[in-house]
Tab-separated table of C-alpha atoms in Angstrom:
chain	number	residue	atom	x	y	z
A	1	MET	CA	145.759	-125.374	-135.941
A	2	VAL	CA	146.309	-126.442	-132.317
A	3	VAL	CA	143.611	-128.429	-130.617
A	4	LEU	CA	143.621	-127.851	-126.904
A	5	PRO	CA	142.742	-130.727	-124.488
A	6	ILE	CA	139.647	-130.481	-122.254
A	7	ALA	CA	140.411	-128.719	-119.120
A	8	PRO	CA	140.168	-130.988	-116.075
A	9	ARG	CA	137.654	-128.741	-114.290
A	10	VAL	CA	134.960	-129.273	-117.049
A	11	ARG	CA	135.603	-132.940	-117.652
A	12	PRO	CA	132.714	-134.063	-115.432
A	13	PHE	CA	130.375	-131.969	-117.475
A	14	PHE	CA	130.730	-134.190	-120.491
A	15	CYS	CA	130.219	-137.938	-121.029
A	16	ARG	CA	133.183	-139.948	-122.321
A	17	SER	CA	132.020	-140.166	-125.835
A	18	CYS	CA	131.199	-136.536	-126.005
A	19	ALA	CA	134.527	-135.525	-124.534
A	20	LYS	CA	136.359	-137.633	-127.120
A	21	ALA	CA	134.415	-135.839	-130.012
A	22	LEU	CA	135.216	-132.514	-128.503
A	23	ARG	CA	138.963	-133.128	-128.827
A	24	GLN	CA	138.488	-133.342	-132.474
A	25	ARG	CA	135.994	-130.622	-133.172
A	26	ARG	CA	133.369	-128.364	-131.499
A	27	ARG	CA	130.074	-130.066	-130.837
A	28	THR	CA	127.684	-130.080	-133.774
A	29	TYR	CA	123.933	-130.768	-133.591
A	30	ALA	CA	121.420	-133.109	-135.324
A	31	THR	CA	120.393	-130.656	-138.016
A	32	ALA	CA	121.824	-132.762	-140.906
A	33	SER	CA	121.420	-136.389	-139.796
A	34	THR	CA	119.881	-139.049	-141.942
A	35	THR	CA	120.519	-141.908	-139.463
A	36	LYS	CA	117.653	-144.155	-138.533
A	37	PRO	CA	115.999	-143.598	-136.021
A	38	GLU	CA	115.383	-140.045	-136.823
A	39	LEU	CA	117.701	-137.864	-134.693
A	40	TYR	CA	116.540	-134.696	-133.047
A	41	ASP	CA	118.218	-132.408	-130.647
A	42	VAL	CA	114.886	-131.725	-128.762
A	43	VAL	CA	111.706	-133.665	-128.941
A	44	CYS	CA	108.803	-132.256	-127.059
A	45	VAL	CA	105.825	-134.426	-126.179
A	46	GLY	CA	102.800	-132.197	-125.672
A	47	GLY	CA	101.701	-129.189	-127.752
A	48	GLY	CA	99.910	-127.228	-124.982
A	49	PRO	CA	100.870	-123.927	-123.425
A	50	ALA	CA	104.270	-125.138	-121.996
A	51	GLY	CA	105.274	-127.255	-124.924
A	52	LEU	CA	104.420	-124.605	-127.568
A	53	SER	CA	106.116	-121.841	-125.517
A	54	LEU	CA	109.349	-123.855	-125.117
A	55	LEU	CA	109.538	-124.753	-128.918
A	56	THR	CA	108.742	-121.137	-129.812
A	57	ALA	CA	111.420	-119.790	-127.446
A	58	LEU	CA	114.125	-122.253	-128.707
A	59	ARG	CA	113.491	-121.349	-132.328
A	60	ALA	CA	113.190	-117.600	-131.538
A	61	SER	CA	116.572	-117.571	-129.545
A	62	PRO	CA	119.727	-116.780	-131.718
A	63	VAL	CA	121.592	-119.182	-129.666
A	64	THR	CA	119.373	-122.250	-130.038
A	65	SER	CA	117.629	-121.336	-133.459
A	66	SER	CA	119.702	-124.062	-135.316
A	67	LEU	CA	118.751	-127.002	-133.101
A	68	LYS	CA	116.674	-129.605	-134.722
A	69	LEU	CA	113.369	-129.750	-133.073
A	70	ALA	CA	110.266	-131.978	-133.055
A	71	LEU	CA	106.806	-131.848	-131.512
A	72	VAL	CA	104.548	-134.783	-130.836
A	73	GLU	CA	101.007	-133.939	-130.115
A	74	SER	CA	97.749	-136.134	-130.192
A	75	GLN	CA	95.450	-133.343	-131.074
A	76	ASP	CA	94.947	-131.607	-134.351
A	77	LEU	CA	97.135	-128.548	-134.323
A	78	SER	CA	95.461	-126.868	-137.214
A	79	LYS	CA	92.566	-126.233	-134.912
A	80	THR	CA	94.844	-124.261	-132.683
A	81	SER	CA	96.122	-121.927	-135.271
A	82	THR	CA	92.596	-121.396	-136.909
A	83	TRP	CA	90.763	-120.889	-133.602
A	84	SER	CA	88.204	-118.118	-133.745
A	85	LEU	CA	85.153	-117.008	-131.788
A	86	PRO	CA	82.707	-113.968	-132.304
A	87	PRO	CA	83.493	-110.884	-130.223
A	88	HIS	CA	80.630	-111.539	-127.709
A	89	GLN	CA	81.643	-115.117	-127.051
A	90	TYR	CA	84.521	-116.287	-124.733
A	91	SER	CA	85.959	-119.707	-124.064
A	92	ASN	CA	85.441	-120.895	-120.567
A	93	ARG	CA	89.124	-121.918	-120.265
A	94	ALA	CA	90.833	-118.627	-119.490
A	95	SER	CA	93.935	-117.899	-117.537
A	96	SER	CA	95.810	-114.929	-115.958
A	97	LEU	CA	99.168	-113.959	-117.419
A	98	THR	CA	101.393	-111.896	-114.860
A	99	PRO	CA	103.540	-109.005	-115.978
A	100	SER	CA	106.687	-111.291	-115.758
A	101	SER	CA	104.955	-113.823	-118.182
A	102	LYS	CA	104.167	-110.942	-120.511
A	103	VAL	CA	107.764	-109.854	-120.570
A	104	PHE	CA	108.809	-113.363	-121.450
A	105	LEU	CA	106.274	-113.599	-124.212
A	106	GLU	CA	107.459	-110.337	-125.650
A	107	ARG	CA	110.997	-111.546	-125.461
A	108	ILE	CA	110.128	-114.678	-127.717
A	109	GLY	CA	107.990	-112.639	-130.021
A	110	ALA	CA	104.631	-114.192	-129.208
A	111	TRP	CA	102.839	-111.318	-127.302
A	112	PRO	CA	102.203	-109.258	-130.489
A	113	HIS	CA	100.323	-112.270	-131.921
A	114	LEU	CA	97.659	-112.271	-129.290
A	115	ASP	CA	94.336	-110.891	-130.139
A	116	HIS	CA	94.417	-107.877	-127.785
A	117	SER	CA	90.755	-107.280	-128.200
A	118	ARG	CA	90.405	-110.436	-126.163
A	119	ILE	CA	92.748	-109.572	-123.376
A	120	GLN	CA	91.646	-107.728	-120.196
A	121	PRO	CA	94.155	-106.470	-117.809
A	122	TYR	CA	93.077	-105.947	-114.161
A	123	HIS	CA	94.510	-103.595	-111.636
A	124	ARG	CA	92.789	-104.272	-108.380
A	125	MET	CA	91.867	-107.228	-106.290
A	126	GLN	CA	89.208	-107.692	-103.642
A	127	VAL	CA	89.714	-110.785	-101.521
A	128	TRP	CA	87.666	-111.648	-98.418
A	129	ASP	CA	86.711	-114.233	-95.805
A	130	GLY	CA	83.229	-115.519	-96.445
A	131	VAL	CA	82.686	-116.277	-92.838
A	132	SER	CA	84.000	-113.337	-91.021
A	133	GLY	CA	83.969	-110.766	-93.646
A	134	ALA	CA	87.604	-109.818	-93.053
A	135	ARG	CA	89.195	-108.625	-96.454
A	136	ILE	CA	92.249	-107.280	-98.098
A	137	SER	CA	92.174	-104.909	-101.000
A	138	PHE	CA	94.918	-104.604	-103.553
A	139	ASP	CA	95.263	-101.476	-105.890
A	140	TRP	CA	98.304	-101.542	-107.991
A	141	GLU	CA	97.563	-98.127	-109.490
A	142	GLN	CA	97.697	-96.628	-106.000
A	143	SER	CA	100.901	-98.277	-104.930
A	144	PRO	CA	103.827	-96.085	-105.743
A	145	LYS	CA	106.543	-98.683	-104.857
A	146	ILE	CA	105.105	-101.075	-107.399
A	147	SER	CA	106.786	-100.557	-110.845
A	148	HIS	CA	103.719	-101.675	-112.779
A	149	THR	CA	99.949	-101.068	-112.646
A	150	THR	CA	98.593	-104.204	-113.825
A	151	VAL	CA	98.302	-107.389	-111.653
A	152	ALA	CA	97.531	-109.743	-114.538
A	153	TYR	CA	96.182	-110.024	-117.983
A	154	MET	CA	93.149	-112.421	-118.429
A	155	THR	CA	92.768	-114.041	-121.842
A	156	GLU	CA	91.496	-117.390	-123.174
A	157	ASN	CA	93.967	-120.205	-123.376
A	158	ALA	CA	93.049	-120.696	-126.956
A	159	ASN	CA	94.015	-117.090	-127.828
A	160	PHE	CA	97.371	-117.778	-126.123
A	161	LEU	CA	97.889	-121.028	-127.931
A	162	ARG	CA	97.058	-119.447	-131.320
A	163	ALA	CA	99.477	-116.715	-130.662
A	164	LEU	CA	102.259	-119.291	-130.018
A	165	SER	CA	101.324	-121.227	-133.046
A	166	THR	CA	101.531	-118.135	-135.322
A	167	ARG	CA	104.708	-116.987	-133.926
A	168	LEU	CA	106.211	-120.502	-134.251
A	169	SER	CA	105.109	-120.675	-137.933
A	170	SER	CA	106.901	-117.438	-138.701
A	171	LEU	CA	110.288	-118.947	-137.604
A	172	PRO	CA	112.305	-121.516	-139.444
A	173	PRO	CA	110.191	-124.726	-139.410
A	174	ILE	CA	110.187	-127.480	-136.867
A	175	THR	CA	109.055	-131.095	-137.368
A	176	ILE	CA	105.602	-131.571	-136.071
A	177	PHE	CA	103.808	-134.811	-135.623
A	178	ASP	CA	100.250	-133.810	-134.731
A	179	LYS	CA	97.292	-136.238	-134.490
A	180	THR	CA	99.995	-138.589	-133.428
A	181	SER	CA	100.540	-140.319	-129.924
A	182	VAL	CA	103.582	-141.858	-128.266
A	183	SER	CA	103.189	-145.606	-128.433
A	184	SER	CA	106.345	-146.309	-126.438
A	185	ILE	CA	109.532	-144.799	-124.980
A	186	SER	CA	112.646	-147.016	-124.636
A	187	PRO	CA	116.306	-146.462	-123.806
A	188	GLY	CA	118.768	-146.350	-126.772
A	189	LEU	CA	120.410	-149.447	-128.040
A	190	ALA	CA	123.940	-150.385	-127.016
A	191	PRO	CA	126.770	-148.791	-129.187
A	192	THR	CA	127.648	-150.735	-132.378
A	193	PRO	CA	131.214	-151.913	-133.188
A	194	ASP	CA	131.149	-149.301	-135.934
A	195	ILE	CA	133.201	-146.453	-134.397
A	196	THR	CA	131.673	-143.998	-137.044
A	197	ALA	CA	128.149	-144.434	-136.007
A	198	PRO	CA	126.840	-142.083	-133.318
A	199	ASP	CA	126.489	-143.466	-129.852
A	200	LEU	CA	122.831	-143.283	-129.121
A	201	SER	CA	122.760	-145.566	-126.063
A	202	SER	CA	121.769	-142.849	-123.679
A	203	TRP	CA	119.257	-141.092	-126.004
A	204	PRO	CA	115.547	-141.876	-125.385
A	205	HIS	CA	113.812	-143.505	-128.366
A	206	LEU	CA	110.255	-142.775	-129.058
A	207	THR	CA	107.945	-145.017	-131.219
A	208	LEU	CA	104.960	-143.156	-132.487
A	209	SER	CA	101.492	-144.194	-133.526
A	210	ASN	CA	102.525	-143.579	-137.111
A	211	SER	CA	105.333	-146.077	-136.849
A	212	ARG	CA	108.041	-143.496	-136.971
A	213	THR	CA	110.989	-143.768	-134.421
A	214	LEU	CA	112.653	-140.757	-132.907
A	215	ALA	CA	115.882	-140.427	-130.852
A	216	ALA	CA	116.111	-137.340	-128.848
A	217	ARG	CA	119.296	-135.719	-127.409
A	218	LEU	CA	116.847	-134.009	-125.002
A	219	LEU	CA	113.299	-135.363	-124.435
A	220	ILE	CA	110.845	-132.710	-123.040
A	221	GLY	CA	107.764	-133.926	-121.109
A	222	ALA	CA	105.113	-131.182	-121.652
A	223	ASP	CA	102.443	-133.954	-121.683
A	224	GLY	CA	100.395	-133.122	-118.704
A	225	LEU	CA	99.219	-134.668	-115.421
A	226	ASN	CA	99.586	-138.391	-116.479
A	227	SER	CA	102.873	-137.769	-118.273
A	228	PRO	CA	104.247	-140.709	-120.233
A	229	VAL	CA	107.605	-139.084	-120.388
A	230	ARG	CA	107.649	-138.753	-116.545
A	231	THR	CA	106.661	-142.402	-116.286
A	232	PHE	CA	109.577	-143.361	-118.629
A	233	ALA	CA	112.002	-141.415	-116.531
A	234	ALA	CA	110.685	-143.200	-113.336
A	235	ILE	CA	110.130	-140.036	-111.668
A	236	PRO	CA	107.516	-140.334	-108.868
A	237	SER	CA	104.780	-137.634	-108.564
A	238	ARG	CA	103.224	-137.115	-105.128
A	239	GLY	CA	100.281	-135.230	-103.938
A	240	TRP	CA	96.598	-135.605	-103.211
A	241	ASP	CA	92.982	-134.878	-104.346
A	242	TYR	CA	91.156	-132.114	-102.561
A	243	ASP	CA	87.718	-133.656	-102.934
A	244	ARG	CA	86.773	-130.387	-104.662
A	245	HIS	CA	85.727	-129.523	-108.199
A	246	GLY	CA	86.332	-126.281	-109.970
A	247	VAL	CA	83.183	-124.995	-111.860
A	248	VAL	CA	84.019	-122.656	-114.692
A	249	ALA	CA	81.712	-120.618	-116.946
A	250	THR	CA	81.641	-117.502	-119.046
A	251	VAL	CA	79.187	-114.975	-117.577
A	252	LYS	CA	77.668	-111.613	-118.557
A	253	LEU	CA	77.651	-108.836	-115.938
A	254	ALA	CA	74.993	-106.130	-115.538
A	255	ALA	CA	77.553	-103.320	-116.386
A	256	ASP	CA	79.675	-102.830	-119.463
A	257	PHE	CA	83.215	-101.476	-119.552
A	258	PRO	CA	85.441	-99.838	-122.218
A	259	LEU	CA	88.298	-102.003	-123.510
A	260	ASN	CA	91.267	-101.789	-121.107
A	261	SER	CA	89.409	-99.797	-118.539
A	262	PRO	CA	90.624	-100.420	-114.919
A	263	ARG	CA	89.076	-103.607	-113.703
A	264	THR	CA	88.830	-105.493	-110.404
A	265	ALA	CA	89.190	-109.206	-109.701
A	266	TYR	CA	86.894	-110.535	-106.951
A	267	GLN	CA	87.538	-113.616	-104.633
A	268	ARG	CA	85.546	-114.724	-101.693
A	269	PHE	CA	86.782	-117.685	-99.499
A	270	LEU	CA	83.831	-119.935	-98.589
A	271	PRO	CA	84.283	-123.004	-96.383
A	272	THR	CA	83.545	-125.299	-99.335
A	273	GLY	CA	86.143	-123.369	-101.468
A	274	PRO	CA	86.867	-119.963	-102.977
A	275	ILE	CA	84.823	-118.368	-105.770
A	276	ALA	CA	86.504	-115.973	-108.089
A	277	LEU	CA	85.072	-113.703	-110.935
A	278	LEU	CA	87.807	-112.404	-113.150
A	279	ALA	CA	87.246	-109.683	-115.837
A	280	LEU	CA	87.169	-110.357	-119.484
A	281	PRO	CA	86.598	-107.495	-121.953
A	282	GLY	CA	83.338	-105.597	-122.063
A	283	PRO	CA	80.498	-106.911	-119.736
A	284	TYR	CA	81.909	-110.400	-119.480
A	285	ALA	CA	83.881	-112.382	-116.923
A	286	THR	CA	85.182	-115.891	-116.245
A	287	LEU	CA	83.846	-117.736	-113.270
A	288	VAL	CA	86.015	-120.194	-111.253
A	289	TRP	CA	84.115	-121.651	-108.338
A	290	CYS	CA	85.865	-124.262	-106.239
A	291	THR	CA	83.311	-126.333	-104.335
A	292	LEU	CA	82.163	-129.735	-103.246
A	293	PRO	CA	81.719	-132.317	-106.036
A	294	SER	CA	77.905	-132.588	-105.147
A	295	HIS	CA	77.632	-128.783	-105.295
A	296	ALA	CA	79.293	-128.740	-108.742
A	297	THR	CA	76.897	-131.307	-110.027
A	298	HIS	CA	73.956	-129.278	-108.673
A	299	LEU	CA	75.222	-125.963	-110.216
A	300	LYS	CA	75.643	-127.545	-113.591
A	301	SER	CA	72.028	-128.805	-113.490
A	302	LEU	CA	70.535	-125.330	-112.839
A	303	SER	CA	68.923	-123.172	-115.593
A	304	PRO	CA	71.000	-120.146	-116.514
A	305	PRO	CA	68.952	-117.677	-114.441
A	306	ASP	CA	69.203	-119.990	-111.466
A	307	PHE	CA	72.871	-120.523	-111.884
A	308	ALA	CA	73.462	-116.772	-112.167
A	309	ALA	CA	71.575	-116.312	-108.958
A	310	MET	CA	73.631	-118.876	-107.214
A	311	ILE	CA	76.718	-116.918	-108.282
A	312	ASN	CA	75.386	-113.560	-107.123
A	313	ALA	CA	74.347	-115.218	-103.783
A	314	ALA	CA	77.920	-116.565	-103.239
A	315	PHE	CA	79.300	-113.046	-103.246
A	316	ARG	CA	76.553	-111.552	-101.134
A	317	LEU	CA	74.806	-113.846	-98.731
A	318	SER	CA	76.045	-115.592	-95.585
A	319	THR	CA	77.477	-119.093	-95.850
A	320	VAL	CA	74.298	-120.594	-94.145
A	321	ASP	CA	72.064	-118.900	-96.810
A	322	ILE	CA	74.313	-120.173	-99.603
A	323	GLU	CA	74.318	-123.639	-98.246
A	324	TYR	CA	70.478	-123.775	-98.165
A	325	MET	CA	70.262	-122.583	-101.755
A	326	HIS	CA	72.385	-125.460	-102.732
A	327	THR	CA	69.729	-127.790	-101.400
A	328	ILE	CA	66.811	-126.561	-103.536
A	329	PRO	CA	66.500	-128.101	-107.045
A	330	SER	CA	65.247	-124.893	-108.682
A	331	GLY	CA	63.929	-121.385	-107.912
A	332	GLN	CA	67.146	-119.768	-106.794
A	333	VAL	CA	66.185	-116.542	-108.522
A	334	ASP	CA	63.188	-116.070	-106.309
A	335	GLU	CA	65.081	-117.294	-103.275
A	336	LEU	CA	67.919	-114.809	-103.767
A	337	ASP	CA	65.484	-111.904	-104.113
A	338	TRP	CA	63.727	-112.759	-100.889
A	339	ARG	CA	67.089	-113.170	-98.977
A	340	LEU	CA	68.400	-110.038	-100.281
A	341	GLN	CA	65.378	-108.122	-98.805
A	342	HIS	CA	65.325	-109.822	-95.492
A	343	THR	CA	69.061	-110.645	-94.518
A	344	PRO	CA	71.774	-108.015	-94.056
A	345	SER	CA	74.313	-107.789	-96.857
A	346	LEU	CA	77.782	-108.407	-95.715
A	347	VAL	CA	79.500	-106.210	-98.318
A	348	GLU	CA	78.405	-103.169	-100.236
A	349	GLY	CA	79.258	-101.160	-103.293
A	350	ALA	CA	82.596	-101.614	-105.139
A	351	GLN	CA	83.495	-104.371	-102.614
A	352	ILE	CA	81.472	-106.917	-104.624
A	353	PRO	CA	81.143	-107.634	-108.394
A	354	HIS	CA	78.447	-106.478	-110.479
A	355	SER	CA	75.517	-108.828	-110.656
A	356	VAL	CA	75.718	-111.709	-113.101
A	357	ILE	CA	72.788	-111.567	-115.510
A	358	ASP	CA	73.444	-114.350	-117.898
A	359	ILE	CA	75.566	-117.491	-118.474
A	360	GLN	CA	77.076	-118.128	-121.901
A	361	ALA	CA	75.570	-121.106	-123.603
A	362	ASN	CA	77.517	-124.391	-123.275
A	363	SER	CA	80.269	-122.662	-121.232
A	364	THR	CA	79.699	-124.346	-117.857
A	365	ALA	CA	82.063	-127.328	-117.017
A	366	SER	CA	83.928	-128.651	-113.993
A	367	PHE	CA	87.120	-130.528	-113.188
A	368	PRO	CA	88.563	-132.229	-110.130
A	369	LEU	CA	91.085	-130.314	-108.060
A	370	ARG	CA	94.314	-131.890	-106.993
A	371	LEU	CA	97.859	-131.182	-106.002
A	372	ARG	CA	100.680	-133.102	-107.637
A	373	HIS	CA	104.463	-132.560	-107.629
A	374	ALA	CA	107.121	-134.501	-109.295
A	375	ASP	CA	110.086	-135.590	-107.009
A	376	ALA	CA	112.483	-134.194	-109.745
A	377	TYR	CA	112.091	-132.130	-112.888
A	378	THR	CA	115.049	-133.803	-114.784
A	379	ALA	CA	116.679	-137.165	-115.518
A	380	SER	CA	119.419	-138.209	-117.995
A	381	ARG	CA	118.310	-136.474	-121.220
A	382	ILE	CA	114.787	-135.734	-119.883
A	383	ALA	CA	113.239	-132.446	-118.545
A	384	LEU	CA	109.492	-132.021	-117.324
A	385	VAL	CA	107.712	-128.693	-117.785
A	386	GLY	CA	104.250	-127.490	-116.836
A	387	ASP	CA	101.581	-129.898	-115.544
A	388	ALA	CA	103.875	-132.892	-116.156
A	389	ALA	CA	106.041	-131.512	-113.294
A	390	HIS	CA	103.328	-129.809	-111.041
A	391	THR	CA	99.559	-129.401	-110.748
A	392	ILE	CA	98.239	-126.645	-108.400
A	393	HIS	CA	94.970	-125.605	-106.785
A	394	PRO	CA	93.488	-122.770	-108.993
A	395	LEU	CA	92.830	-120.350	-106.160
A	396	ALA	CA	95.912	-118.326	-106.953
A	397	GLY	CA	95.635	-118.389	-110.799
A	398	GLN	CA	99.254	-119.351	-111.152
A	399	GLY	CA	99.178	-122.555	-113.043
A	400	LEU	CA	99.981	-121.220	-116.462
A	401	ASN	CA	102.509	-118.753	-115.081
A	402	MET	CA	104.343	-121.653	-113.268
A	403	GLY	CA	104.690	-123.406	-116.649
A	404	LEU	CA	105.951	-120.291	-118.365
A	405	GLY	CA	108.528	-119.908	-115.499
A	406	ASP	CA	109.696	-123.567	-116.239
A	407	VAL	CA	110.132	-122.754	-119.919
A	408	GLU	CA	112.103	-119.525	-119.307
A	409	ALA	CA	114.477	-121.247	-116.951
A	410	LEU	CA	114.921	-124.432	-119.041
A	411	LEU	CA	115.487	-122.200	-122.113
A	412	GLY	CA	118.420	-120.494	-120.235
A	413	ASN	CA	119.964	-123.701	-119.317
A	414	ILE	CA	119.844	-124.998	-122.879
A	415	GLU	CA	121.266	-121.721	-124.262
A	416	ASP	CA	124.175	-121.993	-121.907
A	417	SER	CA	124.958	-125.480	-123.055
A	418	VAL	CA	124.796	-124.646	-126.717
A	419	ARG	CA	126.661	-121.330	-126.233
A	420	TYR	CA	129.707	-123.363	-124.688
A	421	GLY	CA	129.543	-126.329	-126.803
A	422	GLY	CA	128.054	-128.543	-124.160
A	423	ASP	CA	125.562	-131.509	-124.382
A	424	ILE	CA	122.127	-130.147	-123.788
A	425	GLY	CA	120.739	-133.468	-122.444
A	426	VAL	CA	123.350	-134.518	-119.762
A	427	GLY	CA	122.394	-134.287	-116.044
A	428	MET	CA	124.916	-131.487	-115.388
A	429	ALA	CA	123.488	-129.261	-118.126
A	430	LEU	CA	119.866	-129.641	-116.657
A	431	GLU	CA	120.783	-129.501	-112.985
A	432	GLY	CA	120.416	-125.741	-112.772
A	433	TYR	CA	116.954	-125.827	-114.190
A	434	GLY	CA	115.700	-128.584	-111.755
A	435	GLY	CA	117.034	-126.897	-108.790
A	436	GLU	CA	115.766	-123.434	-109.454
A	437	ARG	CA	112.226	-124.321	-110.615
A	438	TYR	CA	111.659	-127.063	-108.113
A	439	ALA	CA	112.294	-124.872	-105.136
A	440	ALA	CA	110.126	-121.845	-106.537
A	441	ASN	CA	107.235	-124.143	-107.478
A	442	ASN	CA	107.257	-126.197	-104.290
A	443	ARG	CA	107.186	-122.962	-102.231
A	444	LEU	CA	104.051	-121.779	-104.074
A	445	LEU	CA	102.415	-125.253	-104.063
A	446	GLY	CA	102.826	-125.205	-100.352
A	447	VAL	CA	101.465	-121.816	-99.826
A	448	VAL	CA	98.367	-122.379	-101.972
A	449	ASP	CA	97.718	-125.760	-100.329
A	450	LYS	CA	97.764	-124.261	-96.829
A	451	LEU	CA	95.461	-121.372	-97.945
A	452	HIS	CA	92.984	-123.971	-99.149
A	453	LYS	CA	93.112	-125.815	-95.846
A	454	LEU	CA	93.050	-122.591	-93.712
A	455	TYR	CA	89.894	-121.304	-95.379
A	456	SER	CA	88.099	-124.590	-95.466
A	457	VAL	CA	87.473	-124.153	-91.686
A	458	GLY	CA	84.008	-122.855	-91.133
A	459	SER	CA	83.928	-122.160	-87.408
A	460	GLY	CA	86.057	-122.064	-84.264
A	461	PRO	CA	89.068	-119.965	-83.139
A	462	LEU	CA	91.029	-120.487	-86.353
A	463	VAL	CA	88.344	-118.210	-88.183
A	464	GLY	CA	89.246	-115.320	-85.725
A	465	LEU	CA	92.881	-115.862	-86.113
A	466	ARG	CA	93.023	-115.885	-89.796
A	467	SER	CA	90.778	-112.773	-90.017
A	468	LEU	CA	93.131	-110.881	-87.753
A	469	GLY	CA	96.007	-111.993	-89.950
A	470	LEU	CA	94.304	-110.857	-93.122
A	471	GLY	CA	93.385	-107.617	-91.578
A	472	ALA	CA	96.947	-106.986	-90.463
A	473	VAL	CA	98.381	-107.579	-93.897
A	474	ASP	CA	95.911	-105.109	-95.248
A	475	ARG	CA	97.117	-102.559	-92.925
A	476	VAL	CA	100.885	-103.055	-93.042
A	477	GLY	CA	102.048	-101.455	-96.295
A	478	VAL	CA	105.353	-103.249	-96.774
A	479	VAL	CA	103.776	-106.714	-96.080
A	480	LYS	CA	100.913	-105.975	-98.534
A	481	GLU	CA	103.264	-104.779	-101.288
A	482	PHE	CA	105.303	-108.072	-100.844
A	483	PHE	CA	102.079	-110.098	-101.444
A	484	MET	CA	101.171	-107.730	-104.424
A	485	ARG	CA	104.548	-108.436	-105.964
A	486	GLN	CA	104.180	-112.138	-105.454
A	487	ALA	CA	100.696	-112.077	-107.134
A	488	ALA	CA	102.113	-110.338	-110.042
A	489	GLY	CA	105.002	-112.631	-110.523
A	490	SER	CA	107.681	-109.949	-109.648
């Protein structure tokens, strides 16, 4: 058997020790190692949507299915796989999945494991300016140039995570360290004189709270906003806080709807922040109201009927009326009834959502809004995905889809490295992922940030200019279809 030398054009792709090994044999992976510390091809820190999606995708892919994988998660993952709620209750943590994300989840075999009775597709969007009343209407079913009729699929994050957990458990097992945190991450030790020992000097070493030590050919940071993996990699994350909080709740509407019937998403831009009502199955919807921290505190203090009245007011009354209702400690139900009788309504009929009649018990919560973006998504033997790499304002509903886009792109890079016998952790193997996803996410982060700032202005010439722009987009079919494709992740 003739062993061919490494071609000069690919030599920069491999480190020196790897190139030497490849002269002797095709690369193998860490599947049979008994060396201490425990060796893994991929260690993922974080078992949220991005982390579970990546591990499921790696195990489901025929190219990467033999990699040795490990997950480190501080929470109890058994709660993820056994999560359940009655049909008339919904978690307040819900997200929209675009058609592109649905295709990826089908590809890795996770989509069939979702509880489809808890998924609500929506096909139309009504978006309008809370000051001027200028609006844009999107209807995917009435747009012949759009290849699909659904803009997104609303479902609870817990439903999504349970589906990933179920799919992952149906594949060859991975090593899971749940209820376990990372105590420290350190560089690998210098090579030993023993030439038969593997050179782990470039591999990150993780010490876990259970005293186990792992060495990773590729370490994935899917560990959220305050990512320890990103900190170890010395990758700065830049951005700012918005001085806004997102108030979420599960609400019941005055009308019921058959499962999978055409539904509409509603969003009104107020100077204090946008309010959105996104359909869930039946008479339910999820509320996302971005507002001032003081307003968020006030809303959470209200009784369910008064909170429902505030939501209805936010979609129907002028900004002056809404601001006044934030100042009274209670009695919003009577105040709304009086104002609806004595003030002209800015919108009518199907342009506004059905009235909210109840708030699900214990579903109201809030969280601070911020923008963060890592300077890079990769370092030597490290890749960041999801919130570890970027945090976005929720007004576009794209946070989860951005994370899934990261996972899909990173999967492709790892598949290419394995397919051609490369090292999945070296910089050149990860470069394509970082370049592709940083540019796409940075563009979306910028657009959403500018929309927030644009609609935070409550008076002056800018209000007229943005209203003219919104009306123009609504009237120009080509431009409108472009925005529809972007919203659907096409």
